Amino acid sequence: MAEKRVGLYLGSDTVGAVVVQKQNVISMAKFGLSSLEEASSESLNEDIRWEALINKALREIGADTKKIYVSLSDRDFIFRPLELPLMKKREIESSLIYEIEKYIPFKIDELEWDYGYSRLLKEKKVNVSFIGIRDKNLKRVIDILERLELKPMAIEPSSISLARALKLSKAYSKLKNYALLDFGPNEAYLTFFQNDLPVFNRYLTVSKEGGEFDSEAFIESVNFSFQYFKREFKTYDLEKFIVISDSDTMNLVAPLHEGLQVEIEAVSYTHLTLPTN
């Protein structure tokens, strides 16, 4: 029998947890910090509240292992695309370190980072996708998990996890150049992938007036980010623009299509993670 795996998402104010076996979701749950009982949580510091919320989510899904795969909010990460001359694999990392320090306001030694790359032989260049997170931010997460005796097998941005889940579907498995708009109730992230590597990521505020979602302001911010991306990546050929959300996105699809002049496809988180029972 295939091993069950536990995934944990730590957002800005939410925790999501899921148990999967092969490609099937066995159980899942999602809770916000506000779901903790106010009387018992107001006196607790923030890290203790996160511990309580993680425990609550893992109990809900019936997790029976300490090994977990962790996705963190994209807001915690630095995404940076780079273009280098065509070179051997062993030369890419040393060149990358030199180049990336031109674009970050601190030393690369203060980051935990990784990268992917694609070779463009005709153009004689290498496109590199760099992702990094501040050591202190990552350490805080790891410390919380260690206190719970959890062992993270991998830690990555949520956009990477979301893209991987999306591409399990045959309908999206061959996508190379696509955009994902991860739209939640309190925040959203727009990520463009080129040759299946993230090259642009933008945090978008889901602003509300009087408790109501301000769709016009949000659509304007998406349009602005999209236009900025097009100026930076003039030769980019977008295959699909996908909005992923469990919220009602019908009032977003038409105006986004009108503003961006691309086809918009809406997919629900539930559709990506339908339980098997």
mmCIF file of C-alpha atoms in Angstrom:
data_model
loop_
_atom_site.group_PDB
_atom_site.id
_atom_site.type_symbol
_atom_site.label_atom_id
_atom_site.label_comp_id
_atom_site.label_asym_id
_atom_site.label_seq_id
_atom_site.Cartn_x
_atom_site.Cartn_y
_atom_site.Cartn_z
ATOM 1 C CA MET A 1 0.000 0.000 0.000
ATOM 2 C CA ALA A 2 1.280 3.479 -0.894
ATOM 3 C CA GLU A 3 2.552 5.645 1.939
ATOM 4 C CA LYS A 4 0.316 8.426 3.174
ATOM 5 C CA ARG A 5 1.806 11.926 3.129
ATOM 6 C CA VAL A 6 0.846 14.937 5.189
ATOM 7 C CA GLY A 7 0.998 18.439 3.766
ATOM 8 C CA LEU A 8 0.867 21.599 5.870
ATOM 9 C CA TYR A 9 0.224 25.126 4.615
ATOM 10 C CA LEU A 10 1.132 28.104 6.793
ATOM 11 C CA GLY A 11 -0.442 31.288 5.436
ATOM 12 C CA SER A 12 -0.516 34.807 6.802
ATOM 13 C CA ASP A 13 -3.321 33.955 9.238
ATOM 14 C CA THR A 14 -4.416 30.430 8.296
ATOM 15 C CA VAL A 15 -3.227 26.844 8.521
ATOM 16 C CA GLY A 16 -4.251 24.185 6.031
ATOM 17 C CA ALA A 17 -3.511 20.464 6.325
ATOM 18 C CA VAL A 18 -4.060 17.517 4.017
ATOM 19 C CA VAL A 19 -3.426 13.767 3.938
ATOM 20 C CA VAL A 20 -2.744 12.293 0.484
ATOM 21 C CA GLN A 21 -2.091 8.776 -0.746
ATOM 22 C CA LYS A 22 -0.655 8.534 -4.226
ATOM 23 C CA GLN A 23 -2.619 11.331 -5.941
ATOM 24 C CA ASN A 24 -5.730 10.950 -3.833
ATOM 25 C CA VAL A 25 -6.751 13.260 -1.012
ATOM 26 C CA ILE A 26 -7.859 11.304 2.049
ATOM 27 C CA SER A 27 -8.740 14.217 4.328
ATOM 28 C CA MET A 28 -8.151 17.953 4.579
ATOM 29 C CA ALA A 29 -8.880 20.893 6.859
ATOM 30 C CA LYS A 30 -8.258 24.629 7.039
ATOM 31 C CA PHE A 31 -8.484 26.974 10.018
ATOM 32 C CA GLY A 32 -7.773 30.639 10.685
ATOM 33 C CA LEU A 33 -6.192 32.088 13.796
ATOM 34 C CA SER A 34 -9.621 33.485 14.604
ATOM 35 C CA SER A 35 -10.909 29.915 15.021
ATOM 36 C CA LEU A 36 -8.970 29.553 18.287
ATOM 37 C CA GLU A 37 -11.146 30.186 21.303
ATOM 38 C CA GLU A 38 -10.698 33.843 22.161
ATOM 39 C CA ALA A 39 -10.613 33.336 25.926
ATOM 40 C CA SER A 40 -7.781 30.823 25.722
ATOM 41 C CA SER A 41 -5.780 32.494 22.944
ATOM 42 C CA GLU A 42 -5.687 36.218 23.768
ATOM 43 C CA SER A 43 -3.023 35.778 26.440
ATOM 44 C CA LEU A 44 -0.807 33.521 24.291
ATOM 45 C CA ASN A 45 2.060 34.872 22.223
ATOM 46 C CA GLU A 46 1.848 34.538 18.449
ATOM 47 C CA ASP A 47 4.092 31.479 18.072
ATOM 48 C CA ILE A 48 2.130 29.555 20.708
ATOM 49 C CA ARG A 49 -1.088 30.405 18.873
ATOM 50 C CA TRP A 50 0.424 29.042 15.645
ATOM 51 C CA GLU A 51 1.409 25.852 17.444
ATOM 52 C CA ALA A 52 -2.144 25.445 18.732
ATOM 53 C CA LEU A 53 -3.574 26.016 15.254
ATOM 54 C CA ILE A 54 -1.199 23.524 13.617
ATOM 55 C CA ASN A 55 -2.105 20.924 16.237
ATOM 56 C CA LYS A 56 -5.799 21.590 15.632
ATOM 57 C CA ALA A 57 -5.440 21.116 11.855
ATOM 58 C CA LEU A 58 -3.373 17.928 12.162
ATOM 59 C CA ARG A 59 -5.839 16.407 14.634
ATOM 60 C CA GLU A 60 -8.718 17.247 12.304
ATOM 61 C CA ILE A 61 -7.185 15.337 9.379
ATOM 62 C CA GLY A 62 -6.083 12.412 11.562
ATOM 63 C CA ALA A 63 -2.384 12.777 10.752
ATOM 64 C CA ASP A 64 -0.487 9.762 12.100
ATOM 65 C CA THR A 65 3.061 10.741 11.126
ATOM 66 C CA LYS A 66 5.533 13.404 12.197
ATOM 67 C CA LYS A 67 6.907 13.721 8.660
ATOM 68 C CA ILE A 68 5.273 16.654 6.864
ATOM 69 C CA TYR A 69 5.660 18.619 3.638
ATOM 70 C CA VAL A 70 5.368 22.343 4.291
ATOM 71 C CA SER A 71 4.160 25.190 2.073
ATOM 72 C CA LEU A 72 4.674 28.754 3.252
ATOM 73 C CA SER A 73 3.011 31.955 2.136
ATOM 74 C CA ASP A 74 4.738 33.363 -0.963
ATOM 75 C CA ARG A 75 5.046 36.660 0.877
ATOM 76 C CA ASP A 76 7.929 35.160 2.874
ATOM 77 C CA PHE A 77 10.028 34.507 -0.251
ATOM 78 C CA ILE A 78 12.110 36.431 -2.752
ATOM 79 C CA PHE A 79 11.506 35.472 -6.386
ATOM 80 C CA ARG A 80 14.043 36.668 -8.940
ATOM 81 C CA PRO A 81 14.548 35.675 -12.597
ATOM 82 C CA LEU A 82 18.014 36.032 -14.105
ATOM 83 C CA GLU A 83 19.421 35.617 -17.584
ATOM 84 C CA LEU A 84 22.964 34.273 -17.892
ATOM 85 C CA PRO A 85 25.170 33.383 -20.853
ATOM 86 C CA LEU A 86 25.068 29.740 -21.875
ATOM 87 C CA MET A 87 27.328 27.875 -19.447
ATOM 88 C CA LYS A 88 27.871 24.509 -17.817
ATOM 89 C CA LYS A 89 25.776 23.489 -14.814
ATOM 90 C CA ARG A 90 28.660 23.769 -12.340
ATOM 91 C CA GLU A 91 29.265 27.375 -13.447
ATOM 92 C CA ILE A 92 25.660 28.511 -13.000
ATOM 93 C CA GLU A 93 25.620 28.575 -9.190
ATOM 94 C CA SER A 94 28.794 30.658 -8.797
ATOM 95 C CA SER A 95 27.585 33.131 -11.429
ATOM 96 C CA LEU A 96 24.149 33.213 -9.819
ATOM 97 C CA ILE A 97 25.554 34.167 -6.416
ATOM 98 C CA TYR A 98 27.455 37.080 -7.937
ATOM 99 C CA GLU A 99 24.442 38.315 -9.918
ATOM 100 C CA ILE A 100 21.743 37.943 -7.286
ATOM 101 C CA GLU A 101 23.569 40.112 -4.756
ATOM 102 C CA LYS A 102 22.977 43.057 -7.077
ATOM 103 C CA TYR A 103 19.235 42.751 -6.503
ATOM 104 C CA ILE A 104 18.798 41.987 -2.811
ATOM 105 C CA PRO A 105 19.209 44.505 0.056
ATOM 106 C CA PHE A 106 21.264 42.119 2.222
ATOM 107 C CA LYS A 107 23.937 39.459 1.909
ATOM 108 C CA ILE A 108 23.084 36.180 0.269
ATOM 109 C CA ASP A 109 24.536 34.502 3.382
ATOM 110 C CA GLU A 110 21.385 35.663 5.183
ATOM 111 C CA LEU A 111 19.212 33.557 2.869
ATOM 112 C CA GLU A 112 18.263 29.961 2.415
ATOM 113 C CA TRP A 113 17.809 29.639 -1.324
ATOM 114 C CA ASP A 114 17.447 27.380 -4.321
ATOM 115 C CA TYR A 115 17.163 27.779 -8.068
ATOM 116 C CA GLY A 116 16.045 26.122 -11.262
ATOM 117 C CA TYR A 117 17.121 26.822 -14.804
ATOM 118 C CA SER A 118 16.349 26.152 -18.446
ATOM 119 C CA ARG A 119 18.794 26.245 -21.344
ATOM 120 C CA LEU A 120 17.943 28.161 -24.514
ATOM 121 C CA LEU A 121 20.488 26.790 -26.945
ATOM 122 C CA LYS A 122 19.464 28.879 -29.955
ATOM 123 C CA GLU A 123 19.700 32.109 -27.949
ATOM 124 C CA LYS A 124 22.892 30.851 -26.225
ATOM 125 C CA LYS A 125 21.619 31.732 -22.761
ATOM 126 C CA VAL A 126 20.369 30.222 -19.520
ATOM 127 C CA ASN A 127 17.188 31.413 -17.804
ATOM 128 C CA VAL A 128 17.462 31.048 -14.030
ATOM 129 C CA SER A 129 14.672 31.201 -11.443
ATOM 130 C CA PHE A 130 15.971 32.115 -7.979
ATOM 131 C CA ILE A 131 13.901 31.677 -4.794
ATOM 132 C CA GLY A 132 15.144 32.649 -1.335
ATOM 133 C CA ILE A 133 13.877 33.157 2.204
ATOM 134 C CA ARG A 134 15.516 35.025 5.090
ATOM 135 C CA ASP A 135 17.215 32.693 7.553
ATOM 136 C CA LYS A 136 15.451 34.256 10.521
ATOM 137 C CA ASN A 137 12.006 33.769 8.948
ATOM 138 C CA LEU A 138 12.699 30.152 8.095
ATOM 139 C CA LYS A 139 14.180 29.470 11.539
ATOM 140 C CA ARG A 140 11.022 30.734 13.221
ATOM 141 C CA VAL A 141 8.931 28.231 11.261
ATOM 142 C CA ILE A 142 11.345 25.376 11.909
ATOM 143 C CA ASP A 143 11.439 26.173 15.628
ATOM 144 C CA ILE A 144 7.636 26.027 15.803
ATOM 145 C CA LEU A 145 7.613 22.666 14.014
ATOM 146 C CA GLU A 146 10.396 21.264 16.197
ATOM 147 C CA ARG A 147 8.510 22.159 19.371
ATOM 148 C CA LEU A 148 5.648 20.096 17.981
ATOM 149 C CA GLU A 149 8.126 17.299 17.165
ATOM 150 C CA LEU A 150 7.282 17.591 13.472
ATOM 151 C CA LYS A 151 9.893 16.787 10.841
ATOM 152 C CA PRO A 152 9.637 18.892 7.656
ATOM 153 C CA MET A 153 10.667 16.817 4.635
ATOM 154 C CA ALA A 154 10.477 19.870 2.371
ATOM 155 C CA ILE A 155 9.637 23.561 2.726
ATOM 156 C CA GLU A 156 8.626 25.601 -0.311
ATOM 157 C CA PRO A 157 6.509 28.571 -1.462
ATOM 158 C CA SER A 158 2.802 27.872 -1.747
ATOM 159 C CA SER A 159 2.793 28.825 -5.443
ATOM 160 C CA ILE A 160 5.173 25.948 -6.186
ATOM 161 C CA SER A 161 2.987 23.497 -4.270
ATOM 162 C CA LEU A 162 -0.125 24.833 -5.999
ATOM 163 C CA ALA A 163 1.435 24.506 -9.456
ATOM 164 C CA ARG A 164 2.455 20.932 -8.680
ATOM 165 C CA ALA A 165 -1.094 20.060 -7.574
ATOM 166 C CA LEU A 166 -2.570 21.721 -10.660
ATOM 167 C CA LYS A 167 -0.318 19.834 -13.037
ATOM 168 C CA LEU A 168 -1.380 16.472 -11.670
ATOM 169 C CA SER A 169 -4.443 17.007 -13.866
ATOM 170 C CA LYS A 170 -4.061 15.911 -17.492
ATOM 171 C CA ALA A 171 -5.710 19.172 -18.553
ATOM 172 C CA TYR A 172 -2.747 21.167 -17.209
ATOM 173 C CA SER A 173 0.129 18.671 -17.173
ATOM 174 C CA LYS A 174 1.771 20.016 -20.346
ATOM 175 C CA LEU A 175 1.626 23.699 -19.463
ATOM 176 C CA LYS A 176 4.958 25.511 -19.568
ATOM 177 C CA ASN A 177 4.148 29.233 -19.680
ATOM 178 C CA TYR A 178 1.193 30.058 -17.464
ATOM 179 C CA ALA A 179 -0.033 32.374 -14.723
ATOM 180 C CA LEU A 180 -1.630 31.358 -11.425
ATOM 181 C CA LEU A 181 -3.744 33.795 -9.435
ATOM 182 C CA ASP A 182 -4.108 32.254 -5.974
ATOM 183 C CA PHE A 183 -7.109 34.136 -4.614
ATOM 184 C CA GLY A 184 -7.993 33.739 -0.936
ATOM 185 C CA PRO A 185 -10.369 35.613 1.361
ATOM 186 C CA ASN A 186 -7.659 37.907 2.778
ATOM 187 C CA GLU A 187 -4.760 37.841 0.338
ATOM 188 C CA ALA A 188 -3.791 36.777 -3.149
ATOM 189 C CA TYR A 189 -0.652 35.931 -5.110
ATOM 190 C CA LEU A 190 -0.041 36.245 -8.835
ATOM 191 C CA THR A 191 2.734 34.020 -10.174
ATOM 192 C CA PHE A 192 3.946 33.686 -13.746
ATOM 193 C CA PHE A 193 5.766 30.521 -14.788
ATOM 194 C CA GLN A 194 8.119 30.348 -17.764
ATOM 195 C CA ASN A 195 9.365 26.948 -18.918
ATOM 196 C CA ASP A 196 7.650 25.676 -15.754
ATOM 197 C CA LEU A 197 9.797 27.878 -13.485
ATOM 198 C CA PRO A 198 8.441 30.801 -11.417
ATOM 199 C CA VAL A 199 9.789 34.076 -12.833
ATOM 200 C CA PHE A 200 7.449 36.661 -11.319
ATOM 201 C CA ASN A 201 5.473 36.728 -8.090
ATOM 202 C CA ARG A 202 3.382 39.560 -6.733
ATOM 203 C CA TYR A 203 1.513 39.818 -3.438
ATOM 204 C CA LEU A 204 -1.927 41.399 -3.875
ATOM 205 C CA THR A 205 -4.035 42.835 -1.096
ATOM 206 C CA VAL A 206 -7.638 41.686 -0.976
ATOM 207 C CA SER A 207 -8.999 44.984 0.296
ATOM 208 C CA LYS A 208 -12.445 45.278 1.837
ATOM 209 C CA GLU A 209 -14.684 48.267 2.435
ATOM 210 C CA GLY A 210 -17.305 47.850 5.114
ATOM 211 C CA GLY A 211 -16.627 44.127 5.142
ATOM 212 C CA GLU A 212 -17.290 43.801 1.398
ATOM 213 C CA PHE A 213 -14.631 42.754 -1.124
ATOM 214 C CA ASP A 214 -13.502 45.698 -3.268
ATOM 215 C CA SER A 215 -13.348 43.900 -6.616
ATOM 216 C CA GLU A 216 -12.536 47.030 -8.631
ATOM 217 C CA ALA A 217 -9.428 47.815 -6.577
ATOM 218 C CA PHE A 218 -8.314 44.191 -6.741
ATOM 219 C CA ILE A 219 -8.798 43.914 -10.508
ATOM 220 C CA GLU A 220 -6.876 47.156 -10.966
ATOM 221 C CA SER A 221 -3.930 45.732 -8.986
ATOM 222 C CA VAL A 222 -3.965 42.537 -11.097
ATOM 223 C CA ASN A 223 -4.052 44.591 -14.306
ATOM 224 C CA PHE A 224 -1.137 46.735 -13.117
ATOM 225 C CA SER A 225 0.950 43.673 -12.192
ATOM 226 C CA PHE A 226 0.155 42.000 -15.507
ATOM 227 C CA GLN A 227 1.163 45.057 -17.534
ATOM 228 C CA TYR A 228 4.387 45.399 -15.549
ATOM 229 C CA PHE A 229 5.176 41.746 -16.231
ATOM 230 C CA LYS A 230 4.549 42.164 -19.967
ATOM 231 C CA ARG A 231 6.972 45.087 -20.110
ATOM 232 C CA GLU A 232 9.676 43.045 -18.395
ATOM 233 C CA PHE A 233 9.040 39.841 -20.391
ATOM 234 C CA LYS A 234 8.276 41.110 -23.880
ATOM 235 C CA THR A 235 8.687 37.746 -25.631
ATOM 236 C CA TYR A 236 6.653 35.768 -23.095
ATOM 237 C CA ASP A 237 3.897 33.666 -24.660
ATOM 238 C CA LEU A 238 1.136 33.046 -22.102
ATOM 239 C CA GLU A 239 -0.680 29.726 -22.545
ATOM 240 C CA LYS A 240 -3.219 30.027 -19.711
ATOM 241 C CA PHE A 241 -4.209 32.452 -16.970
ATOM 242 C CA ILE A 242 -5.741 30.427 -14.145
ATOM 243 C CA VAL A 243 -7.598 31.774 -11.111
ATOM 244 C CA ILE A 244 -7.600 29.280 -8.239
ATOM 245 C CA SER A 245 -9.977 29.953 -5.370
ATOM 246 C CA ASP A 246 -12.848 28.586 -3.318
ATOM 247 C CA SER A 247 -14.444 32.034 -3.299
ATOM 248 C CA ASP A 248 -16.987 33.138 -5.887
ATOM 249 C CA THR A 249 -14.786 34.258 -8.773
ATOM 250 C CA MET A 250 -17.524 34.850 -11.335
ATOM 251 C CA ASN A 251 -17.401 38.603 -10.685
ATOM 252 C CA LEU A 252 -13.641 38.517 -11.392
ATOM 253 C CA VAL A 253 -13.361 36.450 -14.570
ATOM 254 C CA ALA A 254 -15.189 38.780 -16.985
ATOM 255 C CA PRO A 255 -13.519 42.064 -15.886
ATOM 256 C CA LEU A 256 -10.103 40.375 -15.712
ATOM 257 C CA HIS A 257 -10.584 39.091 -19.251
ATOM 258 C CA GLU A 258 -11.601 42.553 -20.403
ATOM 259 C CA GLY A 259 -8.595 44.223 -18.785
ATOM 260 C CA LEU A 260 -5.945 41.635 -19.588
ATOM 261 C CA GLN A 261 -7.240 40.567 -22.996
ATOM 262 C CA VAL A 262 -6.448 36.923 -22.270
ATOM 263 C CA GLU A 263 -8.658 33.937 -21.579
ATOM 264 C CA ILE A 264 -9.262 33.428 -17.867
ATOM 265 C CA GLU A 265 -9.916 29.962 -16.467
ATOM 266 C CA ALA A 266 -11.316 29.516 -12.951
ATOM 267 C CA VAL A 267 -10.483 26.416 -10.894
ATOM 268 C CA SER A 268 -11.513 25.767 -7.296
ATOM 269 C CA TYR A 269 -9.178 24.438 -4.614
ATOM 270 C CA THR A 270 -11.862 21.839 -3.947
ATOM 271 C CA HIS A 271 -11.694 20.658 -7.580
ATOM 272 C CA LEU A 272 -7.921 20.171 -7.209
ATOM 273 C CA THR A 273 -8.256 18.309 -3.921
ATOM 274 C CA LEU A 274 -11.448 16.298 -4.023
ATOM 275 C CA PRO A 275 -11.436 13.697 -1.217
ATOM 276 C CA THR A 276 -11.719 10.126 -2.350
ATOM 277 C CA ASN A 277 -14.291 9.048 0.231
#
